[in-house]
Amino acid sequence: MTIAVDFDGTIVEHKYPKIGEEIPFAVETLKMLQQDQHQLILWTVREGELLDEAVEWCRERGLVFWAVNRDYPEETVDNNPHFSRKLKADMFIDDRNLGGLADWGTLYSMIKHHRKWRHMIDDEANSNMYHRPRKKHWWNF
């Protein structure tokens, strides 16, 4: 699967144009997704030097993207007459999603097990239903 991942607010905290602190487990989870044979694209508003800094920040942590702000590594305006910044990814991970960004453990579980957000909520509701503490009665001391 091709997964486009935002940088600011998703991999690191929002401090644009500076680079914020890493959001817990972001880099490790993304590396796990790569190990699972997913192609990751860094999809960010950053350009030029700011983009180079973000790519280098990731590279220093062992996270190298398949492509950056494009559909495939070799894509350019010259070799793709229909070049568009709109990616053809299977999934986007971005803090601006409706409902915000889930924690990275939940994201990984959803991708690995092909689960939708609705299923994750249903699973959580069902697990809580069976693990509710029993109601105490006056005769149970």
Short mmCIF file of C-alpha atoms in Angstrom, two decimals:
data_model
loop_
_atom_site.label_atom_id
_atom_site.label_comp_id
_atom_site.label_asym_id
_atom_site.label_seq_id
_atom_site.Cartn_x
_atom_site.Cartn_y
_atom_site.Cartn_z
CA MET A 1 0.00 0.00 0.00
CA THR A 2 1.20 3.54 -0.71
CA ILE A 3 0.81 5.76 2.35
CA ALA A 4 1.31 9.52 2.29
CA VAL A 5 2.42 10.97 5.63
CA ASP A 6 2.37 14.61 6.69
CA PHE A 7 5.33 15.97 8.68
CA ASP A 8 4.34 18.93 10.89
CA GLY A 9 1.75 17.90 13.47
CA THR A 10 1.91 14.26 12.41
CA ILE A 11 5.51 13.06 12.76
CA VAL A 12 6.63 16.05 14.84
CA GLU A 13 4.75 18.62 16.92
CA HIS A 14 3.67 21.79 15.12
CA LYS A 15 6.48 24.35 15.36
CA TYR A 16 6.62 25.32 11.67
CA PRO A 17 8.93 26.61 10.27
CA LYS A 18 11.04 25.02 13.01
CA ILE A 19 10.98 21.27 13.57
CA GLY A 20 9.10 20.32 16.71
CA GLU A 21 9.67 17.37 19.03
CA GLU A 22 8.86 13.93 17.66
CA ILE A 23 5.34 12.76 18.35
CA PRO A 24 5.78 9.60 20.45
CA PHE A 25 6.23 6.43 18.39
CA ALA A 26 5.79 8.18 15.02
CA VAL A 27 9.18 7.27 13.55
CA GLU A 28 9.21 3.74 14.96
CA THR A 29 5.70 3.06 13.66
CA LEU A 30 6.55 4.36 10.21
CA LYS A 31 9.65 2.16 10.09
CA MET A 32 7.47 -0.82 11.07
CA LEU A 33 5.10 0.01 8.20
CA GLN A 34 8.08 0.02 5.84
CA GLN A 35 9.13 -3.38 7.18
CA ASP A 36 5.59 -4.54 6.36
CA GLN A 37 6.36 -3.58 2.70
CA HIS A 38 4.33 -0.34 2.55
CA GLN A 39 5.69 2.52 0.43
CA LEU A 40 5.77 5.75 2.40
CA ILE A 41 5.65 9.18 0.81
CA LEU A 42 6.48 12.27 2.81
CA TRP A 43 3.66 14.64 1.93
CA THR A 44 4.24 18.10 3.37
CA VAL A 45 3.73 21.77 2.64
CA ARG A 46 7.47 22.26 3.24
CA GLU A 47 9.57 23.17 0.22
CA GLY A 48 13.17 24.09 -0.48
CA GLU A 49 15.47 24.31 2.53
CA LEU A 50 12.66 23.63 5.01
CA LEU A 51 11.83 20.42 3.15
CA ASP A 52 15.50 19.41 3.06
CA GLU A 53 15.68 19.90 6.85
CA ALA A 54 12.61 17.68 7.40
CA VAL A 55 13.94 14.94 5.11
CA GLU A 56 17.32 15.05 6.87
CA TRP A 57 15.64 14.98 10.32
CA CYS A 58 13.87 11.77 9.29
CA ARG A 59 16.98 10.28 7.68
CA GLU A 60 18.99 10.86 10.92
CA ARG A 61 16.43 8.66 12.68
CA GLY A 62 16.59 5.90 10.09
CA LEU A 63 13.39 6.87 8.27
CA VAL A 64 13.90 7.20 4.52
CA PHE A 65 10.83 7.81 2.39
CA TRP A 66 10.15 6.14 -0.95
CA ALA A 67 9.25 9.56 -2.40
CA VAL A 68 8.90 13.13 -1.17
CA ASN A 69 6.01 15.35 -2.34
CA ARG A 70 5.52 13.22 -5.48
CA ASP A 71 3.97 9.92 -6.54
CA TYR A 72 7.26 8.12 -7.20
CA PRO A 73 10.93 9.04 -6.67
CA GLU A 74 11.75 9.87 -10.30
CA GLU A 75 8.62 11.92 -11.01
CA THR A 76 9.25 15.42 -12.36
CA VAL A 77 7.30 17.96 -14.37
CA ASP A 78 9.49 17.05 -17.37
CA ASN A 79 8.84 13.28 -17.37
CA ASN A 80 5.17 13.47 -16.39
CA PRO A 81 3.15 15.87 -18.52
CA HIS A 82 0.22 15.43 -16.13
CA PHE A 83 2.30 16.19 -13.02
CA SER A 84 0.17 17.25 -10.10
CA ARG A 85 0.95 17.77 -6.42
CA LYS A 86 -2.16 15.73 -5.72
CA LEU A 87 -0.86 12.29 -4.80
CA LYS A 88 -2.28 8.97 -5.85
CA ALA A 89 -1.82 7.33 -2.45
CA ASP A 90 -3.96 4.60 -0.94
CA MET A 91 -3.99 6.30 2.44
CA PHE A 92 -3.08 9.65 3.99
CA ILE A 93 -1.92 10.08 7.57
CA ASP A 94 -2.35 13.71 8.57
CA ASP A 95 -3.14 15.60 11.77
CA ARG A 96 -5.77 17.57 9.84
CA ASN A 97 -7.98 14.49 9.38
CA LEU A 98 -11.57 14.83 10.40
CA GLY A 99 -11.42 13.88 14.06
CA GLY A 100 -7.69 14.54 14.33
CA LEU A 101 -4.76 12.16 14.46
CA ALA A 102 -5.15 8.86 16.27
CA ASP A 103 -2.22 7.59 18.33
CA TRP A 104 0.44 5.76 16.34
CA GLY A 105 -0.33 2.39 17.93
CA THR A 106 -3.93 2.61 16.75
CA LEU A 107 -2.84 3.73 13.29
CA TYR A 108 -0.46 0.79 12.97
CA SER A 109 -3.12 -1.68 14.11
CA MET A 110 -5.64 -0.27 11.64
CA ILE A 111 -3.21 -0.54 8.71
CA LYS A 112 -1.75 -3.94 9.63
CA HIS A 113 -5.13 -5.56 10.21
CA HIS A 114 -7.03 -3.63 7.48
CA ARG A 115 -9.41 -2.13 10.04
CA LYS A 116 -11.56 0.95 9.64
CA TRP A 117 -11.96 3.54 12.35
CA ARG A 118 -15.56 2.38 12.90
CA HIS A 119 -14.31 -1.14 13.67
CA MET A 120 -11.78 0.15 16.18
CA ILE A 121 -14.52 2.07 18.02
CA ASP A 122 -16.84 -0.96 17.98
CA ASP A 123 -14.03 -3.20 19.33
CA GLU A 124 -13.35 -0.74 22.16
CA ALA A 125 -17.05 -0.51 23.06
CA ASN A 126 -17.43 -4.29 23.05
CA SER A 127 -14.34 -4.87 25.19
CA ASN A 128 -15.57 -2.35 27.76
CA MET A 129 -19.00 -3.97 27.81
CA TYR A 130 -17.56 -7.30 28.97
CA HIS A 131 -15.07 -5.88 31.44
CA ARG A 132 -17.30 -3.58 33.43
CA PRO A 133 -16.93 -4.02 37.16
CA ARG A 134 -19.83 -5.85 38.69
CA LYS A 135 -22.29 -3.75 40.56
CA LYS A 136 -21.96 -4.11 44.33
CA HIS A 137 -25.08 -4.84 46.27
CA TRP A 138 -25.69 -4.04 49.92
CA TRP A 139 -25.43 -7.74 50.82
CA ASN A 140 -21.92 -8.08 49.27
CA PHE A 141 -19.41 -6.81 51.83
#
